[in-house]
Amino acid sequence: MPREPLTPDQQRHVSEAMRHIHPAYGPDLPFERIAINQGALCIECKACDRRSAMTSDNCAHIHIGNKTLIKSMKFTCQRCGCGSTETRLYNAHTRAEAEMFLAGDPLPDGRKVK
Ligand SMILES: [Zn+2]
């Protein structure tokens, strides 16, 4: 039995509801999501705890259309003498979150990419 199409009023309710859904991307986060959110990819070195944040301004990978999964790339610690590739990755939803992270604060729950 085919379903009746939604009335314009019902459609409006659905799109209203959808606007409030913030999907949790988790480990399948593509680079473009950072660009779309205008957030930042936060990286913490497991070896030396150096923290850094990459945005569309300083990382060529972060642009809309790049569907490469962040977890598929290797990140190298930029601290002189470290160079570890063991990193924790987080998705900061806003630049403000990234600044908090760089200042040493933890990010809110659900931001871990890897
Ligand atoms: Zn390091």
PDB file of N, CA and C and ligand atoms in Angstrom:
ATOM      1  N   MET A   1       0.858  -1.193   0.000  1.00  0.00           N
ATOM      2  CA  MET A   1       0.000   0.000   0.000  1.00  0.00           C
ATOM      3  C   MET A   1       0.898   1.248   0.000  1.00  0.00           C
ATOM      4  N   PRO A   2       0.904   2.014  -1.093  1.00  0.00           N
ATOM      5  CA  PRO A   2       1.785   3.199  -1.122  1.00  0.00           C
ATOM      6  C   PRO A   2       1.344   4.243  -0.111  1.00  0.00           C
ATOM      7  N   ARG A   3       2.305   4.931   0.445  1.00  0.00           N
ATOM      8  CA  ARG A   3       1.964   5.961   1.427  1.00  0.00           C
ATOM      9  C   ARG A   3       1.558   7.243   0.716  1.00  0.00           C
ATOM     10  N   GLU A   4       0.655   7.931   1.329  1.00  0.00           N
ATOM     11  CA  GLU A   4       0.255   9.242   0.810  1.00  0.00           C
ATOM     12  C   GLU A   4       1.459  10.180   0.876  1.00  0.00           C
ATOM     13  N   PRO A   5       1.642  11.027  -0.137  1.00  0.00           N
ATOM     14  CA  PRO A   5       2.724  12.024  -0.003  1.00  0.00           C
ATOM     15  C   PRO A   5       2.415  12.985   1.147  1.00  0.00           C
ATOM     16  N   LEU A   6       3.437  13.533   1.713  1.00  0.00           N
ATOM     17  CA  LEU A   6       3.239  14.484   2.813  1.00  0.00           C
ATOM     18  C   LEU A   6       2.586  15.757   2.289  1.00  0.00           C
ATOM     19  N   THR A   7       1.712  16.288   3.064  1.00  0.00           N
ATOM     20  CA  THR A   7       1.132  17.594   2.722  1.00  0.00           C
ATOM     21  C   THR A   7       2.205  18.664   2.942  1.00  0.00           C
ATOM     22  N   PRO A   8       2.067  19.812   2.301  1.00  0.00           N
ATOM     23  CA  PRO A   8       3.065  20.880   2.510  1.00  0.00           C
ATOM     24  C   PRO A   8       3.256  21.193   3.990  1.00  0.00           C
ATOM     25  N   ASP A   9       2.171  21.104   4.746  1.00  0.00           N
ATOM     26  CA  ASP A   9       2.274  21.403   6.174  1.00  0.00           C
ATOM     27  C   ASP A   9       3.130  20.357   6.894  1.00  0.00           C
ATOM     28  N   GLN A  10       2.900  19.094   6.532  1.00  0.00           N
ATOM     29  CA  GLN A  10       3.700  18.014   7.141  1.00  0.00           C
ATOM     30  C   GLN A  10       5.161  18.142   6.733  1.00  0.00           C
ATOM     31  N   GLN A  11       5.395  18.497   5.469  1.00  0.00           N
ATOM     32  CA  GLN A  11       6.771  18.663   4.992  1.00  0.00           C
ATOM     33  C   GLN A  11       7.488  19.742   5.790  1.00  0.00           C
ATOM     34  N   ARG A  12       6.761  20.797   6.082  1.00  0.00           N
ATOM     35  CA  ARG A  12       7.357  21.897   6.840  1.00  0.00           C
ATOM     36  C   ARG A  12       7.758  21.415   8.233  1.00  0.00           C
ATOM     37  N   HIS A  13       6.893  20.574   8.827  1.00  0.00           N
ATOM     38  CA  HIS A  13       7.202  20.035  10.156  1.00  0.00           C
ATOM     39  C   HIS A  13       8.444  19.157  10.112  1.00  0.00           C
ATOM     40  N   VAL A  14       8.550  18.354   9.034  1.00  0.00           N
ATOM     41  CA  VAL A  14       9.697  17.455   8.923  1.00  0.00           C
ATOM     42  C   VAL A  14      10.976  18.273   8.783  1.00  0.00           C
ATOM     43  N   SER A  15      10.963  19.282   7.900  1.00  0.00           N
ATOM     44  CA  SER A  15      12.215  20.030   7.717  1.00  0.00           C
ATOM     45  C   SER A  15      12.536  20.845   8.968  1.00  0.00           C
ATOM     46  N   GLU A  16      11.524  21.256   9.671  1.00  0.00           N
ATOM     47  CA  GLU A  16      11.701  21.940  10.964  1.00  0.00           C
ATOM     48  C   GLU A  16      12.437  21.006  11.949  1.00  0.00           C
ATOM     49  N   ALA A  17      11.959  19.767  12.007  1.00  0.00           N
ATOM     50  CA  ALA A  17      12.552  18.790  12.925  1.00  0.00           C
ATOM     51  C   ALA A  17      13.984  18.464  12.517  1.00  0.00           C
ATOM     52  N   MET A  18      14.225  18.359  11.210  1.00  0.00           N
ATOM     53  CA  MET A  18      15.558  17.992  10.723  1.00  0.00           C
ATOM     54  C   MET A  18      16.605  19.045  11.086  1.00  0.00           C
ATOM     55  N   ARG A  19      16.181  20.282  11.151  1.00  0.00           N
ATOM     56  CA  ARG A  19      17.140  21.346  11.423  1.00  0.00           C
ATOM     57  C   ARG A  19      17.769  21.195  12.802  1.00  0.00           C
ATOM     58  N   HIS A  20      17.084  20.472  13.674  1.00  0.00           N
ATOM     59  CA  HIS A  20      17.584  20.350  15.038  1.00  0.00           C
ATOM     60  C   HIS A  20      18.377  19.072  15.256  1.00  0.00           C
ATOM     61  N   ILE A  21      18.554  18.316  14.194  1.00  0.00           N
ATOM     62  CA  ILE A  21      19.323  17.085  14.313  1.00  0.00           C
ATOM     63  C   ILE A  21      20.787  17.391  14.023  1.00  0.00           C
ATOM     64  N   HIS A  22      21.637  17.056  14.964  1.00  0.00           N
ATOM     65  CA  HIS A  22      23.074  17.215  14.755  1.00  0.00           C
ATOM     66  C   HIS A  22      23.687  15.831  14.755  1.00  0.00           C
ATOM     67  N   PRO A  23      23.890  15.275  13.577  1.00  0.00           N
ATOM     68  CA  PRO A  23      24.384  13.895  13.547  1.00  0.00           C
ATOM     69  C   PRO A  23      25.757  13.778  14.182  1.00  0.00           C
ATOM     70  N   ALA A  24      25.987  12.667  14.819  1.00  0.00           N
ATOM     71  CA  ALA A  24      27.301  12.386  15.380  1.00  0.00           C
ATOM     72  C   ALA A  24      28.085  11.660  14.298  1.00  0.00           C
ATOM     73  N   TYR A  25      29.125  12.294  13.793  1.00  0.00           N
ATOM     74  CA  TYR A  25      29.857  11.707  12.677  1.00  0.00           C
ATOM     75  C   TYR A  25      30.832  10.646  13.141  1.00  0.00           C
ATOM     76  N   GLY A  26      31.360  10.811  14.342  1.00  0.00           N
ATOM     77  CA  GLY A  26      32.258   9.811  14.896  1.00  0.00           C
ATOM     78  C   GLY A  26      33.416   9.524  13.976  1.00  0.00           C
ATOM     79  N   PRO A  27      33.788   8.254  13.866  1.00  0.00           N
ATOM     80  CA  PRO A  27      35.016   7.926  13.126  1.00  0.00           C
ATOM     81  C   PRO A  27      34.892   8.099  11.625  1.00  0.00           C
ATOM     82  N   ASP A  28      33.695   8.257  11.081  1.00  0.00           N
ATOM     83  CA  ASP A  28      33.562   8.379   9.636  1.00  0.00           C
ATOM     84  C   ASP A  28      33.478   9.827   9.172  1.00  0.00           C
ATOM     85  N   LEU A  29      34.199  10.680   9.850  1.00  0.00           N
ATOM     86  CA  LEU A  29      34.158  12.095   9.543  1.00  0.00           C
ATOM     87  C   LEU A  29      35.036  12.431   8.330  1.00  0.00           C
ATOM     88  N   PRO A  30      34.451  12.983   7.277  1.00  0.00           N
ATOM     89  CA  PRO A  30      35.283  13.412   6.151  1.00  0.00           C
ATOM     90  C   PRO A  30      35.841  14.814   6.393  1.00  0.00           C
ATOM     91  N   PHE A  31      36.941  15.122   5.715  1.00  0.00           N
ATOM     92  CA  PHE A  31      37.560  16.440   5.891  1.00  0.00           C
ATOM     93  C   PHE A  31      36.578  17.575   5.619  1.00  0.00           C
ATOM     94  N   GLU A  32      35.703  17.374   4.610  1.00  0.00           N
ATOM     95  CA  GLU A  32      34.834  18.493   4.240  1.00  0.00           C
ATOM     96  C   GLU A  32      33.903  18.908   5.382  1.00  0.00           C
ATOM     97  N   ARG A  33      33.616  17.973   6.286  1.00  0.00           N
ATOM     98  CA  ARG A  33      32.704  18.302   7.394  1.00  0.00           C
ATOM     99  C   ARG A  33      33.281  19.426   8.263  1.00  0.00           C
ATOM    100  N   ILE A  34      34.582  19.430   8.416  1.00  0.00           N
ATOM    101  CA  ILE A  34      35.234  20.487   9.199  1.00  0.00           C
ATOM    102  C   ILE A  34      35.034  21.836   8.492  1.00  0.00           C
ATOM    103  N   ALA A  35      35.184  21.815   7.164  1.00  0.00           N
ATOM    104  CA  ALA A  35      35.019  23.051   6.393  1.00  0.00           C
ATOM    105  C   ALA A  35      33.574  23.526   6.446  1.00  0.00           C
ATOM    106  N   ILE A  36      32.633  22.591   6.331  1.00  0.00           N
ATOM    107  CA  ILE A  36      31.210  22.955   6.344  1.00  0.00           C
ATOM    108  C   ILE A  36      30.836  23.554   7.695  1.00  0.00           C
ATOM    109  N   ASN A  37      31.331  22.938   8.765  1.00  0.00           N
ATOM    110  CA  ASN A  37      31.017  23.441  10.114  1.00  0.00           C
ATOM    111  C   ASN A  37      31.779  24.716  10.449  1.00  0.00           C
ATOM    112  N   GLN A  38      32.804  25.020   9.646  1.00  0.00           N
ATOM    113  CA  GLN A  38      33.744  26.091   9.980  1.00  0.00           C
ATOM    114  C   GLN A  38      34.330  25.846  11.364  1.00  0.00           C
ATOM    115  N   GLY A  39      34.613  24.573  11.594  1.00  0.00           N
ATOM    116  CA  GLY A  39      35.221  24.171  12.855  1.00  0.00           C
ATOM    117  C   GLY A  39      36.706  23.947  12.664  1.00  0.00           C
ATOM    118  N   ALA A  40      37.241  22.996  13.408  1.00  0.00           N
ATOM    119  CA  ALA A  40      38.665  22.710  13.308  1.00  0.00           C
ATOM    120  C   ALA A  40      38.904  21.243  13.614  1.00  0.00           C
ATOM    121  N   LEU A  41      39.961  20.727  13.026  1.00  0.00           N
ATOM    122  CA  LEU A  41      40.407  19.388  13.354  1.00  0.00           C
ATOM    123  C   LEU A  41      41.489  19.528  14.413  1.00  0.00           C
ATOM    124  N   CYS A  42      41.198  19.009  15.604  1.00  0.00           N
ATOM    125  CA  CYS A  42      42.124  19.155  16.720  1.00  0.00           C
ATOM    126  C   CYS A  42      42.941  17.886  16.856  1.00  0.00           C
ATOM    127  N   ILE A  43      44.214  18.065  17.029  1.00  0.00           N
ATOM    128  CA  ILE A  43      45.141  16.937  17.078  1.00  0.00           C
ATOM    129  C   ILE A  43      45.958  17.008  18.360  1.00  0.00           C
ATOM    130  N   GLU A  44      46.038  15.878  19.032  1.00  0.00           N
ATOM    131  CA  GLU A  44      46.855  15.805  20.236  1.00  0.00           C
ATOM    132  C   GLU A  44      47.843  14.657  20.066  1.00  0.00           C
ATOM    133  N   CYS A  45      49.114  14.957  20.249  1.00  0.00           N
ATOM    134  CA  CYS A  45      50.149  13.931  20.109  1.00  0.00           C
ATOM    135  C   CYS A  45      50.136  13.051  21.360  1.00  0.00           C
ATOM    136  N   LYS A  46      50.072  11.731  21.146  1.00  0.00           N
ATOM    137  CA  LYS A  46      50.054  10.823  22.299  1.00  0.00           C
ATOM    138  C   LYS A  46      51.420  10.758  22.966  1.00  0.00           C
ATOM    139  N   ALA A  47      52.469  11.060  22.201  1.00  0.00           N
ATOM    140  CA  ALA A  47      53.822  10.940  22.743  1.00  0.00           C
ATOM    141  C   ALA A  47      54.206  12.148  23.593  1.00  0.00           C
ATOM    142  N   CYS A  48      53.916  13.356  23.121  1.00  0.00           N
ATOM    143  CA  CYS A  48      54.395  14.532  23.845  1.00  0.00           C
ATOM    144  C   CYS A  48      53.254  15.477  24.244  1.00  0.00           C
ATOM    145  N   ASP A  49      52.017  15.125  23.950  1.00  0.00           N
ATOM    146  CA  ASP A  49      50.841  15.909  24.333  1.00  0.00           C
ATOM    147  C   ASP A  49      50.725  17.259  23.617  1.00  0.00           C
ATOM    148  N   ARG A  50      51.554  17.472  22.591  1.00  0.00           N
ATOM    149  CA  ARG A  50      51.424  18.723  21.847  1.00  0.00           C
ATOM    150  C   ARG A  50      50.037  18.767  21.201  1.00  0.00           C
ATOM    151  N   ARG A  51      49.406  19.923  21.313  1.00  0.00           N
ATOM    152  CA  ARG A  51      48.083  20.096  20.708  1.00  0.00           C
ATOM    153  C   ARG A  51      48.161  21.066  19.551  1.00  0.00           C
ATOM    154  N   SER A  52      47.423  20.775  18.503  1.00  0.00           N
ATOM    155  CA  SER A  52      47.325  21.727  17.408  1.00  0.00           C
ATOM    156  C   SER A  52      45.930  21.644  16.821  1.00  0.00           C
ATOM    157  N   ALA A  53      45.564  22.647  16.068  1.00  0.00           N
ATOM    158  CA  ALA A  53      44.242  22.685  15.452  1.00  0.00           C
ATOM    159  C   ALA A  53      44.396  23.083  13.998  1.00  0.00           C
ATOM    160  N   MET A  54      43.760  22.337  13.128  1.00  0.00           N
ATOM    161  CA  MET A  54      43.818  22.649  11.705  1.00  0.00           C
ATOM    162  C   MET A  54      42.444  23.116  11.237  1.00  0.00           C
ATOM    163  N   THR A  55      42.463  24.152  10.435  1.00  0.00           N
ATOM    164  CA  THR A  55      41.231  24.694   9.882  1.00  0.00           C
ATOM    165  C   THR A  55      41.412  24.809   8.367  1.00  0.00           C
ATOM    166  N   SER A  56      40.364  25.277   7.696  1.00  0.00           N
ATOM    167  CA  SER A  56      40.475  25.464   6.248  1.00  0.00           C
ATOM    168  C   SER A  56      41.535  26.518   5.923  1.00  0.00           C
ATOM    169  N   ASP A  57      41.928  27.325   6.906  1.00  0.00           N
ATOM    170  CA  ASP A  57      42.950  28.352   6.665  1.00  0.00           C
ATOM    171  C   ASP A  57      44.357  27.779   6.606  1.00  0.00           C
ATOM    172  N   ASN A  58      44.606  26.742   7.405  1.00  0.00           N
ATOM    173  CA  ASN A  58      45.993  26.264   7.478  1.00  0.00           C
ATOM    174  C   ASN A  58      46.158  24.811   7.049  1.00  0.00           C
ATOM    175  N   CYS A  59      45.103  24.201   6.540  1.00  0.00           N
ATOM    176  CA  CYS A  59      45.207  22.812   6.088  1.00  0.00           C
ATOM    177  C   CYS A  59      44.527  22.662   4.732  1.00  0.00           C
ATOM    178  N   ALA A  60      45.322  22.248   3.734  1.00  0.00           N
ATOM    179  CA  ALA A  60      44.810  22.150   2.363  1.00  0.00           C
ATOM    180  C   ALA A  60      43.762  21.043   2.219  1.00  0.00           C
ATOM    181  N   HIS A  61      43.747  20.095   3.155  1.00  0.00           N
ATOM    182  CA  HIS A  61      42.781  18.988   3.053  1.00  0.00           C
ATOM    183  C   HIS A  61      41.372  19.419   3.449  1.00  0.00           C
ATOM    184  N   ILE A  62      41.291  20.466   4.262  1.00  0.00           N
ATOM    185  CA  ILE A  62      39.984  20.864   4.790  1.00  0.00           C
ATOM    186  C   ILE A  62      39.312  21.820   3.813  1.00  0.00           C
ATOM    187  N   HIS A  63      38.555  21.241   2.913  1.00  0.00           N
ATOM    188  CA  HIS A  63      37.762  22.064   2.000  1.00  0.00           C
ATOM    189  C   HIS A  63      36.522  21.277   1.608  1.00  0.00           C
ATOM    190  N   ILE A  64      35.481  21.995   1.244  1.00  0.00           N
ATOM    191  CA  ILE A  64      34.228  21.349   0.875  1.00  0.00           C
ATOM    192  C   ILE A  64      34.448  20.552  -0.412  1.00  0.00           C
ATOM    193  N   GLY A  65      34.001  19.308  -0.403  1.00  0.00           N
ATOM    194  CA  GLY A  65      34.205  18.435  -1.547  1.00  0.00           C
ATOM    195  C   GLY A  65      35.245  17.358  -1.273  1.00  0.00           C
ATOM    196  N   ASN A  66      36.025  17.532  -0.221  1.00  0.00           N
ATOM    197  CA  ASN A  66      37.002  16.498   0.133  1.00  0.00           C
ATOM    198  C   ASN A  66      36.347  15.490   1.065  1.00  0.00           C
ATOM    199  N   LYS A  67      35.944  14.355   0.483  1.00  0.00           N
ATOM    200  CA  LYS A  67      35.223  13.352   1.257  1.00  0.00           C
ATOM    201  C   LYS A  67      36.162  12.295   1.849  1.00  0.00           C
ATOM    202  N   THR A  68      37.453  12.545   1.763  1.00  0.00           N
ATOM    203  CA  THR A  68      38.420  11.637   2.388  1.00  0.00           C
ATOM    204  C   THR A  68      38.144  11.571   3.881  1.00  0.00           C
ATOM    205  N   LEU A  69      38.137  10.367   4.409  1.00  0.00           N
ATOM    206  CA  LEU A  69      37.901  10.230   5.847  1.00  0.00           C
ATOM    207  C   LEU A  69      39.159  10.647   6.605  1.00  0.00           C
ATOM    208  N   ILE A  70      38.942  11.440   7.627  1.00  0.00           N
ATOM    209  CA  ILE A  70      40.063  11.946   8.414  1.00  0.00           C
ATOM    210  C   ILE A  70      40.863  10.786   8.999  1.00  0.00           C
ATOM    211  N   LYS A  71      40.154   9.747   9.434  1.00  0.00           N
ATOM    212  CA  LYS A  71      40.856   8.624  10.081  1.00  0.00           C
ATOM    213  C   LYS A  71      41.753   7.870   9.096  1.00  0.00           C
ATOM    214  N   SER A  72      41.549   8.076   7.787  1.00  0.00           N
ATOM    215  CA  SER A  72      42.358   7.352   6.809  1.00  0.00           C
ATOM    216  C   SER A  72      43.722   8.007   6.596  1.00  0.00           C
ATOM    217  N   MET A  73      43.920   9.204   7.161  1.00  0.00           N
ATOM    218  CA  MET A  73      45.185   9.910   6.984  1.00  0.00           C
ATOM    219  C   MET A  73      46.048   9.760   8.231  1.00  0.00           C
ATOM    220  N   LYS A  74      47.347   9.831   8.007  1.00  0.00           N
ATOM    221  CA  LYS A  74      48.267   9.812   9.145  1.00  0.00           C
ATOM    222  C   LYS A  74      48.702  11.231   9.445  1.00  0.00           C
ATOM    223  N   PHE A  75      48.743  11.571  10.708  1.00  0.00           N
ATOM    224  CA  PHE A  75      49.174  12.901  11.115  1.00  0.00           C
ATOM    225  C   PHE A  75      50.471  12.757  11.897  1.00  0.00           C
ATOM    226  N   THR A  76      51.369  13.659  11.617  1.00  0.00           N
ATOM    227  CA  THR A  76      52.675  13.605  12.265  1.00  0.00           C
ATOM    228  C   THR A  76      52.820  14.797  13.194  1.00  0.00           C
ATOM    229  N   CYS A  77      53.278  14.520  14.394  1.00  0.00           N
ATOM    230  CA  CYS A  77      53.492  15.600  15.356  1.00  0.00           C
ATOM    231  C   CYS A  77      54.559  16.555  14.819  1.00  0.00           C
ATOM    232  N   GLN A  78      54.279  17.849  14.886  1.00  0.00           N
ATOM    233  CA  GLN A  78      55.197  18.846  14.327  1.00  0.00           C
ATOM    234  C   GLN A  78      56.216  19.329  15.349  1.00  0.00           C
ATOM    235  N   ARG A  79      56.140  18.808  16.563  1.00  0.00           N
ATOM    236  CA  ARG A  79      57.125  19.255  17.553  1.00  0.00           C
ATOM    237  C   ARG A  79      58.512  18.748  17.160  1.00  0.00           C
ATOM    238  N   CYS A  80      59.462  19.654  17.203  1.00  0.00           N
ATOM    239  CA  CYS A  80      60.831  19.316  16.831  1.00  0.00           C
ATOM    240  C   CYS A  80      61.324  18.171  17.714  1.00  0.00           C
ATOM    241  N   GLY A  81      61.828  17.111  17.111  1.00  0.00           N
ATOM    242  CA  GLY A  81      62.373  16.008  17.880  1.00  0.00           C
ATOM    243  C   GLY A  81      61.330  14.972  18.266  1.00  0.00           C
ATOM    244  N   CYS A  82      60.052  15.231  17.992  1.00  0.00           N
ATOM    245  CA  CYS A  82      59.021  14.229  18.311  1.00  0.00           C
ATOM    246  C   CYS A  82      58.682  13.457  17.041  1.00  0.00           C
ATOM    247  N   GLY A  83      57.829  14.052  16.204  1.00  0.00           N
ATOM    248  CA  GLY A  83      57.516  13.407  14.933  1.00  0.00           C
ATOM    249  C   GLY A  83      56.680  12.151  15.059  1.00  0.00           C
ATOM    250  N   SER A  84      56.043  11.968  16.209  1.00  0.00           N
ATOM    251  CA  SER A  84      55.210  10.789  16.409  1.00  0.00           C
ATOM    252  C   SER A  84      53.990  10.828  15.484  1.00  0.00           C
ATOM    253  N   THR A  85      53.567   9.648  15.045  1.00  0.00           N
ATOM    254  CA  THR A  85      52.334   9.588  14.248  1.00  0.00           C
ATOM    255  C   THR A  85      51.183   9.034  15.089  1.00  0.00           C
ATOM    256  N   GLU A  86      51.434   8.871  16.388  1.00  0.00           N
ATOM    257  CA  GLU A  86      50.368   8.420  17.281  1.00  0.00           C
ATOM    258  C   GLU A  86      49.646   9.651  17.791  1.00  0.00           C
ATOM    259  N   THR A  87      48.459   9.887  17.268  1.00  0.00           N
ATOM    260  CA  THR A  87      47.742  11.110  17.624  1.00  0.00           C
ATOM    261  C   THR A  87      46.301  10.792  17.993  1.00  0.00           C
ATOM    262  N   ARG A  88      45.742  11.663  18.783  1.00  0.00           N
ATOM    263  CA  ARG A  88      44.294  11.637  19.023  1.00  0.00           C
ATOM    264  C   ARG A  88      43.696  12.750  18.177  1.00  0.00           C
ATOM    265  N   LEU A  89      42.579  12.458  17.523  1.00  0.00           N
ATOM    266  CA  LEU A  89      41.950  13.448  16.653  1.00  0.00           C
ATOM    267  C   LEU A  89      40.571  13.801  17.192  1.00  0.00           C
ATOM    268  N   TYR A  90      40.276  15.067  17.153  1.00  0.00           N
ATOM    269  CA  TYR A  90      38.970  15.537  17.617  1.00  0.00           C
ATOM    270  C   TYR A  90      38.392  16.497  16.599  1.00  0.00           C
ATOM    271  N   ASN A  91      37.082  16.521  16.535  1.00  0.00           N
ATOM    272  CA  ASN A  91      36.361  17.431  15.658  1.00  0.00           C
ATOM    273  C   ASN A  91      35.813  18.574  16.503  1.00  0.00           C
ATOM    274  N   ALA A  92      36.441  19.732  16.431  1.00  0.00           N
ATOM    275  CA  ALA A  92      35.890  20.903  17.108  1.00  0.00           C
ATOM    276  C   ALA A  92      34.818  21.492  16.205  1.00  0.00           C
ATOM    277  N   HIS A  93      33.624  21.663  16.735  1.00  0.00           N
ATOM    278  CA  HIS A  93      32.518  22.127  15.901  1.00  0.00           C
ATOM    279  C   HIS A  93      32.624  23.612  15.587  1.00  0.00           C
ATOM    280  N   THR A  94      33.359  24.328  16.400  1.00  0.00           N
ATOM    281  CA  THR A  94      33.515  25.770  16.176  1.00  0.00           C
ATOM    282  C   THR A  94      34.970  26.148  16.444  1.00  0.00           C
ATOM    283  N   ARG A  95      35.346  27.315  15.952  1.00  0.00           N
ATOM    284  CA  ARG A  95      36.707  27.812  16.225  1.00  0.00           C
ATOM    285  C   ARG A  95      36.877  28.060  17.726  1.00  0.00           C
ATOM    286  N   ALA A  96      35.785  28.434  18.387  1.00  0.00           N
ATOM    287  CA  ALA A  96      35.865  28.687  19.831  1.00  0.00           C
ATOM    288  C   ALA A  96      36.219  27.402  20.581  1.00  0.00           C
ATOM    289  N   GLU A  97      35.625  26.286  20.143  1.00  0.00           N
ATOM    290  CA  GLU A  97      35.967  24.999  20.764  1.00  0.00           C
ATOM    291  C   GLU A  97      37.438  24.671  20.548  1.00  0.00           C
ATOM    292  N   ALA A  98      37.932  24.962  19.349  1.00  0.00           N
ATOM    293  CA  ALA A  98      39.335  24.691  19.044  1.00  0.00           C
ATOM    294  C   ALA A  98      40.241  25.522  19.950  1.00  0.00           C
ATOM    295  N   GLU A  99      39.870  26.754  20.189  1.00  0.00           N
ATOM    296  CA  GLU A  99      40.678  27.613  21.054  1.00  0.00           C
ATOM    297  C   GLU A  99      40.714  27.080  22.479  1.00  0.00           C
ATOM    298  N   MET A 100      39.562  26.587  22.952  1.00  0.00           N
ATOM    299  CA  MET A 100      39.502  25.966  24.283  1.00  0.00           C
ATOM    300  C   MET A 100      40.446  24.771  24.354  1.00  0.00           C
ATOM    301  N   PHE A 101      40.403  23.973  23.299  1.00  0.00           N
ATOM    302  CA  PHE A 101      41.240  22.777  23.235  1.00  0.00           C
ATOM    303  C   PHE A 101      42.718  23.164  23.281  1.00  0.00           C
ATOM    304  N   LEU A 102      43.097  24.172  22.500  1.00  0.00           N
ATOM    305  CA  LEU A 102      44.500  24.593  22.463  1.00  0.00           C
ATOM    306  C   LEU A 102      44.933  25.152  23.814  1.00  0.00           C
ATOM    307  N   ALA A 103      43.984  25.719  24.540  1.00  0.00           N
ATOM    308  CA  ALA A 103      44.295  26.272  25.849  1.00  0.00           C
ATOM    309  C   ALA A 103      44.428  25.177  26.907  1.00  0.00           C
ATOM    310  N   GLY A 104      44.097  23.928  26.520  1.00  0.00           N
ATOM    311  CA  GLY A 104      44.294  22.821  27.446  1.00  0.00           C
ATOM    312  C   GLY A 104      43.006  22.238  27.996  1.00  0.00           C
ATOM    313  N   ASP A 105      41.875  22.785  27.569  1.00  0.00           N
ATOM    314  CA  ASP A 105      40.599  22.255  28.059  1.00  0.00           C
ATOM    315  C   ASP A 105      40.182  21.037  27.249  1.00  0.00           C
ATOM    316  N   PRO A 106      39.404  20.145  27.863  1.00  0.00           N
ATOM    317  CA  PRO A 106      38.865  19.032  27.090  1.00  0.00           C
ATOM    318  C   PRO A 106      37.730  19.513  26.193  1.00  0.00           C
ATOM    319  N   LEU A 107      37.536  18.850  25.080  1.00  0.00           N
ATOM    320  CA  LEU A 107      36.395  19.171  24.223  1.00  0.00           C
ATOM    321  C   LEU A 107      35.157  18.488  24.778  1.00  0.00           C
ATOM    322  N   PRO A 108      33.969  18.979  24.405  1.00  0.00           N
ATOM    323  CA  PRO A 108      32.737  18.299  24.836  1.00  0.00           C
ATOM    324  C   PRO A 108      32.723  16.844  24.348  1.00  0.00           C
ATOM    325  N   ASP A 109      31.875  16.040  24.964  1.00  0.00           N
ATOM    326  CA  ASP A 109      31.747  14.621  24.593  1.00  0.00           C
ATOM    327  C   ASP A 109      31.391  14.477  23.106  1.00  0.00           C
ATOM    328  N   GLY A 110      31.804  13.388  22.533  1.00  0.00           N
ATOM    329  CA  GLY A 110      31.384  13.061  21.171  1.00  0.00           C
ATOM    330  C   GLY A 110      32.216  13.725  20.094  1.00  0.00           C
ATOM    331  N   ARG A 111      33.341  14.335  20.473  1.00  0.00           N
ATOM    332  CA  ARG A 111      34.135  15.034  19.464  1.00  0.00           C
ATOM    333  C   ARG A 111      35.302  14.187  18.949  1.00  0.00           C
ATOM    334  N   LYS A 112      35.477  13.006  19.528  1.00  0.00           N
ATOM    335  CA  LYS A 112      36.643  12.215  19.162  1.00  0.00           C
ATOM    336  C   LYS A 112      36.452  11.622  17.767  1.00  0.00           C
ATOM    337  N   VAL A 113      37.457  11.756  16.915  1.00  0.00           N
ATOM    338  CA  VAL A 113      37.426  11.151  15.595  1.00  0.00           C
ATOM    339  C   VAL A 113      38.192   9.838  15.629  1.00  0.00           C
ATOM    340  N   LYS A 114      39.310   9.848  16.353  1.00  0.00           N
ATOM    341  CA  LYS A 114      40.152   8.657  16.402  1.00  0.00           C
ATOM    342  C   LYS A 114      41.032   8.704  17.638  1.00  0.00           C
TER     343      LYS A 114
HETATM  344 ZN    ZN B   1      54.709  14.867  19.744  1.00  0.00          ZN
END
